[in-house]
Amino acid sequence: MQIPLSVLDLAPITRGESVTSSIAASVELARRAEQHGYERVWYAEHHNMPRIASSATSVLISHVGAHTSSIRLGAGGVMLPNHAPLTIAEQFGTLEAMYPGRIDLGLGRAPGSDQNTMYALRRDPSSSDRFPEDVLELQGYLAGESRVPGVEAIPGRGSRVPLYILGSSMFGAQLAARLGLPYAFASHFAPQALEAAVAAYRREFRPSDQLDAPYVIAGVNVIAADTAEQAHEQHAAMRRTLAIGLFAGGRELSDVEADVLLRRGAGQHVDQMFTYAAVGTPPEVADYLHGFRDRIAADELITAHQAPTTEGRLRSVELTAEALEPTTARA
C-alpha cells in the first residue's frame, strides 16, 4: 500500500552557510518534493535558534510558493499563542489568495522558544491557556463567520484555509477531536505519547464541516542514502549537531567536543528524540516507514529529513519517494 508522504522543513542553517543559502535550500527541497509526488511541505515556527531559519513562517511559505506550482505549503506549525488570531487569519488568507488551494495552517500552543524569547515576543505567559478559544476565533475569521462583532479578516474572510492541530500530548489530541480537525503528532522529536494520543483522538473525534472522519499525520525522522554507511555517517553527524544545538549554550564545538557531550548524557536525550527514525538505504527506509505507519495506522507521514547537508537532504527526499512509490509525480 502506498503511503501519503509529506515533508517537514525546519530550514536548517548548516555550518558555514548563511540564512540566504538556507532559504535557497528550502526552495530547492520543496521543488524536489513536488517533483517526487509529496503531498505537502510544512515549515515550523521557532525563535532564537541559531540553526533554524523558519521563524517568519508565512514569509517563507510565500517565497517557496512563488518557486513551486502545485505542492501544498503550510505551517507545521504556527505557535498561535505568539500571535493575534486576526493577524494569522490575514497572513494565511493572503497566502491562500496568492496560491489558491495550496495552503495549510497547522497550529500549536507551545512557544517555540525560551522564556526570554517569550518576553521579546511580548507574549503573555498565560496565553497558551486561551489556545482553544484562539483556534475558534481564527477559524471564524477564515470561515467568514467572525466571533468578534464588526471585525473581519481581509484577506482571509471566507477562504476556509484548512486547519490542523499539532501536538505531542493528550491536550492537542483531545482538542483536535473535539473540533473535528486533522491531528499532526510531533513524533519526530517528542515521541513519548504517540500511541496514546492517537488512540484518544480517534476515540473522541467529532465530525465537523472540515472533516468527517479522523485524520492522523505522524512525524518521523528520515535519513535515506545510497549506502548504509553513508546513512549512518549522516546520522552520527546529526546527533552531534543536535547535541551542540541543545546543550552547548550557543557555542560552536568541534566534532570531538560534541562527542564528549553525547557521552556525558546528551546522547540519551538526542536518541530519545530520534526514537522514530528511518536510517539506511531506500529498502531499509521503506520497510521502517511501512512498519511505523502500520503501528499507529497513520493516514499520512510527514518526514523530517535529517541529513547534515543540503545535498544529503535532497537525496533523502528523492530516495524515500522512489522507495515508497508514491502517487504520480507532479509536473
mmCIF file with all atom_site columns, N, CA, C and O in Angstrom, residues 66-91:
data_model
loop_
_atom_site.group_PDB
_atom_site.id
_atom_site.type_symbol
_atom_site.label_atom_id
_atom_site.label_alt_id
_atom_site.label_comp_id
_atom_site.label_asym_id
_atom_site.label_entity_id
_atom_site.label_seq_id
_atom_site.pdbx_PDB_ins_code
_atom_site.Cartn_x
_atom_site.Cartn_y
_atom_site.Cartn_z
_atom_site.occupancy
_atom_site.B_iso_or_equiv
_atom_site.pdbx_formal_charge
_atom_site.auth_seq_id
_atom_site.auth_comp_id
_atom_site.auth_asym_id
_atom_site.auth_atom_id
_atom_site.pdbx_PDB_model_num
ATOM 1   N N  . ALA A 1 66 ? 6.167  30.900 -4.609 1.00 0.00 ? 66 ALA A N  1
ATOM 2   C CA . ALA A 1 66 ? 6.488  31.549 -5.884 1.00 0.00 ? 66 ALA A CA 1
ATOM 3   C C  . ALA A 1 66 ? 7.405  30.704 -6.751 1.00 0.00 ? 66 ALA A C  1
ATOM 4   O O  . ALA A 1 66 ? 7.528  30.956 -7.951 1.00 0.00 ? 66 ALA A O  1
ATOM 5   N N  . HIS A 1 67 ? 8.059  29.700 -6.159 1.00 0.00 ? 67 HIS A N  1
ATOM 6   C CA . HIS A 1 67 ? 9.008  28.867 -6.894 1.00 0.00 ? 67 HIS A CA 1
ATOM 7   C C  . HIS A 1 67 ? 8.515  27.429 -7.070 1.00 0.00 ? 67 HIS A C  1
ATOM 8   O O  . HIS A 1 67 ? 9.275  26.560 -7.504 1.00 0.00 ? 67 HIS A O  1
ATOM 9   N N  . THR A 1 68 ? 7.246  27.169 -6.719 1.00 0.00 ? 68 THR A N  1
ATOM 10  C CA . THR A 1 68 ? 6.635  25.868 -6.922 1.00 0.00 ? 68 THR A CA 1
ATOM 11  C C  . THR A 1 68 ? 5.289  26.094 -7.583 1.00 0.00 ? 68 THR A C  1
ATOM 12  O O  . THR A 1 68 ? 4.817  27.234 -7.688 1.00 0.00 ? 68 THR A O  1
ATOM 13  N N  . SER A 1 69 ? 4.655  25.004 -8.014 1.00 0.00 ? 69 SER A N  1
ATOM 14  C CA . SER A 1 69 ? 3.418  25.195 -8.772 1.00 0.00 ? 69 SER A CA 1
ATOM 15  C C  . SER A 1 69 ? 2.214  24.431 -8.247 1.00 0.00 ? 69 SER A C  1
ATOM 16  O O  . SER A 1 69 ? 1.078  24.837 -8.503 1.00 0.00 ? 69 SER A O  1
ATOM 17  N N  . SER A 1 70 ? 2.410  23.332 -7.523 1.00 0.00 ? 70 SER A N  1
ATOM 18  C CA . SER A 1 70 ? 1.250  22.528 -7.161 1.00 0.00 ? 70 SER A CA 1
ATOM 19  C C  . SER A 1 70 ? 1.292  21.934 -5.762 1.00 0.00 ? 70 SER A C  1
ATOM 20  O O  . SER A 1 70 ? 0.239  21.646 -5.189 1.00 0.00 ? 70 SER A O  1
ATOM 21  N N  . ILE A 1 71 ? 2.450  21.722 -5.193 1.00 0.00 ? 71 ILE A N  1
ATOM 22  C CA . ILE A 1 71 ? 2.524  21.087 -3.876 1.00 0.00 ? 71 ILE A CA 1
ATOM 23  C C  . ILE A 1 71 ? 1.900  21.991 -2.823 1.00 0.00 ? 71 ILE A C  1
ATOM 24  O O  . ILE A 1 71 ? 1.997  23.226 -2.890 1.00 0.00 ? 71 ILE A O  1
ATOM 25  N N  . ARG A 1 72 ? 1.221  21.401 -1.845 1.00 0.00 ? 72 ARG A N  1
ATOM 26  C CA . ARG A 1 72 ? 0.648  22.185 -0.762 1.00 0.00 ? 72 ARG A CA 1
ATOM 27  C C  . ARG A 1 72 ? 1.767  22.685 0.149  1.00 0.00 ? 72 ARG A C  1
ATOM 28  O O  . ARG A 1 72 ? 2.770  21.989 0.372  1.00 0.00 ? 72 ARG A O  1
ATOM 29  N N  . LEU A 1 73 ? 1.563  23.869 0.704  1.00 0.00 ? 73 LEU A N  1
ATOM 30  C CA . LEU A 1 73 ? 2.547  24.507 1.575  1.00 0.00 ? 73 LEU A CA 1
ATOM 31  C C  . LEU A 1 73 ? 1.836  24.991 2.823  1.00 0.00 ? 73 LEU A C  1
ATOM 32  O O  . LEU A 1 73 ? 0.688  25.448 2.761  1.00 0.00 ? 73 LEU A O  1
ATOM 33  N N  . GLY A 1 74 ? 2.524  24.918 3.947  1.00 0.00 ? 74 GLY A N  1
ATOM 34  C CA . GLY A 1 74 ? 1.855  25.393 5.147  1.00 0.00 ? 74 GLY A CA 1
ATOM 35  C C  . GLY A 1 74 ? 2.750  25.461 6.353  1.00 0.00 ? 74 GLY A C  1
ATOM 36  O O  . GLY A 1 74 ? 3.957  25.234 6.285  1.00 0.00 ? 74 GLY A O  1
ATOM 37  N N  . ALA A 1 75 ? 2.116  25.782 7.458  1.00 0.00 ? 75 ALA A N  1
ATOM 38  C CA . ALA A 1 75 ? 2.809  25.891 8.733  1.00 0.00 ? 75 ALA A CA 1
ATOM 39  C C  . ALA A 1 75 ? 2.628  24.605 9.506  1.00 0.00 ? 75 ALA A C  1
ATOM 40  O O  . ALA A 1 75 ? 1.529  24.070 9.598  1.00 0.00 ? 75 ALA A O  1
ATOM 41  N N  . GLY A 1 76 ? 3.712  24.120 10.025 1.00 0.00 ? 76 GLY A N  1
ATOM 42  C CA . GLY A 1 76 ? 3.644  22.930 10.861 1.00 0.00 ? 76 GLY A CA 1
ATOM 43  C C  . GLY A 1 76 ? 4.502  23.101 12.107 1.00 0.00 ? 76 GLY A C  1
ATOM 44  O O  . GLY A 1 76 ? 5.426  22.351 12.295 1.00 0.00 ? 76 GLY A O  1
ATOM 45  N N  . GLY A 1 77 ? 4.225  24.107 12.888 1.00 0.00 ? 77 GLY A N  1
ATOM 46  C CA . GLY A 1 77 ? 3.057  24.960 12.731 1.00 0.00 ? 77 GLY A CA 1
ATOM 47  C C  . GLY A 1 77 ? 3.349  26.378 13.171 1.00 0.00 ? 77 GLY A C  1
ATOM 48  O O  . GLY A 1 77 ? 4.432  26.719 13.620 1.00 0.00 ? 77 GLY A O  1
ATOM 49  N N  . VAL A 1 78 ? 2.292  27.190 13.077 1.00 0.00 ? 78 VAL A N  1
ATOM 50  C CA . VAL A 1 78 ? 2.274  28.494 13.724 1.00 0.00 ? 78 VAL A CA 1
ATOM 51  C C  . VAL A 1 78 ? 1.977  28.281 15.209 1.00 0.00 ? 78 VAL A C  1
ATOM 52  O O  . VAL A 1 78 ? 1.039  27.567 15.560 1.00 0.00 ? 78 VAL A O  1
ATOM 53  N N  . MET A 1 79 ? 2.795  28.885 16.062 1.00 0.00 ? 79 MET A N  1
ATOM 54  C CA . MET A 1 79 ? 2.550  28.797 17.505 1.00 0.00 ? 79 MET A CA 1
ATOM 55  C C  . MET A 1 79 ? 1.573  29.914 17.870 1.00 0.00 ? 79 MET A C  1
ATOM 56  O O  . MET A 1 79 ? 1.959  31.057 18.124 1.00 0.00 ? 79 MET A O  1
ATOM 57  N N  . LEU A 1 80 ? 0.294  29.579 17.848 1.00 0.00 ? 80 LEU A N  1
ATOM 58  C CA . LEU A 1 80 ? -0.763 30.590 17.895 1.00 0.00 ? 80 LEU A CA 1
ATOM 59  C C  . LEU A 1 80 ? -0.708 31.499 19.119 1.00 0.00 ? 80 LEU A C  1
ATOM 60  O O  . LEU A 1 80 ? -1.030 32.695 18.993 1.00 0.00 ? 80 LEU A O  1
ATOM 61  N N  . PRO A 1 81 ? -0.301 31.020 20.313 1.00 0.00 ? 81 PRO A N  1
ATOM 62  C CA . PRO A 1 81 ? -0.234 31.948 21.440 1.00 0.00 ? 81 PRO A CA 1
ATOM 63  C C  . PRO A 1 81 ? 0.753  33.101 21.250 1.00 0.00 ? 81 PRO A C  1
ATOM 64  O O  . PRO A 1 81 ? 0.698  34.076 22.000 1.00 0.00 ? 81 PRO A O  1
ATOM 65  N N  . ASN A 1 82 ? 1.653  32.998 20.265 1.00 0.00 ? 82 ASN A N  1
ATOM 66  C CA . ASN A 1 82 ? 2.576  34.104 19.976 1.00 0.00 ? 82 ASN A CA 1
ATOM 67  C C  . ASN A 1 82 ? 1.920  35.212 19.164 1.00 0.00 ? 82 ASN A C  1
ATOM 68  O O  . ASN A 1 82 ? 2.540  36.250 18.932 1.00 0.00 ? 82 ASN A O  1
ATOM 69  N N  . HIS A 1 83 ? 0.687  35.013 18.696 1.00 0.00 ? 83 HIS A N  1
ATOM 70  C CA . HIS A 1 83 ? 0.096  35.910 17.705 1.00 0.00 ? 83 HIS A CA 1
ATOM 71  C C  . HIS A 1 83 ? -1.367 36.197 18.020 1.00 0.00 ? 83 HIS A C  1
ATOM 72  O O  . HIS A 1 83 ? -2.049 35.395 18.661 1.00 0.00 ? 83 HIS A O  1
ATOM 73  N N  . ALA A 1 84 ? -1.860 37.299 17.484 1.00 0.00 ? 84 ALA A N  1
ATOM 74  C CA . ALA A 1 84 ? -3.295 37.557 17.484 1.00 0.00 ? 84 ALA A CA 1
ATOM 75  C C  . ALA A 1 84 ? -3.942 36.706 16.395 1.00 0.00 ? 84 ALA A C  1
ATOM 76  O O  . ALA A 1 84 ? -3.441 36.659 15.265 1.00 0.00 ? 84 ALA A O  1
ATOM 77  N N  . PRO A 1 85 ? -5.032 36.016 16.674 1.00 0.00 ? 85 PRO A N  1
ATOM 78  C CA . PRO A 1 85 ? -5.689 35.210 15.641 1.00 0.00 ? 85 PRO A CA 1
ATOM 79  C C  . PRO A 1 85 ? -6.014 35.994 14.381 1.00 0.00 ? 85 PRO A C  1
ATOM 80  O O  . PRO A 1 85 ? -5.903 35.462 13.264 1.00 0.00 ? 85 PRO A O  1
ATOM 81  N N  . LEU A 1 86 ? -6.403 37.263 14.518 1.00 0.00 ? 86 LEU A N  1
ATOM 82  C CA . LEU A 1 86 ? -6.719 38.069 13.340 1.00 0.00 ? 86 LEU A CA 1
ATOM 83  C C  . LEU A 1 86 ? -5.505 38.213 12.434 1.00 0.00 ? 86 LEU A C  1
ATOM 84  O O  . LEU A 1 86 ? -5.611 38.119 11.198 1.00 0.00 ? 86 LEU A O  1
ATOM 85  N N  . THR A 1 87 ? -4.334 38.434 13.025 1.00 0.00 ? 87 THR A N  1
ATOM 86  C CA . THR A 1 87 ? -3.115 38.587 12.235 1.00 0.00 ? 87 THR A CA 1
ATOM 87  C C  . THR A 1 87 ? -2.820 37.325 11.427 1.00 0.00 ? 87 THR A C  1
ATOM 88  O O  . THR A 1 87 ? -2.481 37.388 10.239 1.00 0.00 ? 87 THR A O  1
ATOM 89  N N  . ILE A 1 88 ? -2.948 36.158 12.064 1.00 0.00 ? 88 ILE A N  1
ATOM 90  C CA . ILE A 1 88 ? -2.687 34.901 11.361 1.00 0.00 ? 88 ILE A CA 1
ATOM 91  C C  . ILE A 1 88 ? -3.736 34.673 10.277 1.00 0.00 ? 88 ILE A C  1
ATOM 92  O O  . ILE A 1 88 ? -3.421 34.203 9.175  1.00 0.00 ? 88 ILE A O  1
ATOM 93  N N  . ALA A 1 89 ? -4.986 35.003 10.553 1.00 0.00 ? 89 ALA A N  1
ATOM 94  C CA . ALA A 1 89 ? -6.021 34.870 9.528  1.00 0.00 ? 89 ALA A CA 1
ATOM 95  C C  . ALA A 1 89 ? -5.704 35.741 8.325  1.00 0.00 ? 89 ALA A C  1
ATOM 96  O O  . ALA A 1 89 ? -5.875 35.314 7.169  1.00 0.00 ? 89 ALA A O  1
ATOM 97  N N  . GLU A 1 90 ? -5.249 36.948 8.559  1.00 0.00 ? 90 GLU A N  1
ATOM 98  C CA . GLU A 1 90 ? -4.890 37.840 7.445  1.00 0.00 ? 90 GLU A CA 1
ATOM 99  C C  . GLU A 1 90 ? -3.694 37.307 6.671  1.00 0.00 ? 90 GLU A C  1
ATOM 100 O O  . GLU A 1 90 ? -3.669 37.334 5.429  1.00 0.00 ? 90 GLU A O  1
ATOM 101 N N  . GLN A 1 91 ? -2.673 36.827 7.390  1.00 0.00 ? 91 GLN A N  1
ATOM 102 C CA . GLN A 1 91 ? -1.480 36.310 6.715  1.00 0.00 ? 91 GLN A CA 1
ATOM 103 C C  . GLN A 1 91 ? -1.807 35.101 5.847  1.00 0.00 ? 91 GLN A C  1
ATOM 104 O O  . GLN A 1 91 ? -1.422 35.032 4.678  1.00 0.00 ? 91 GLN A O  1
#
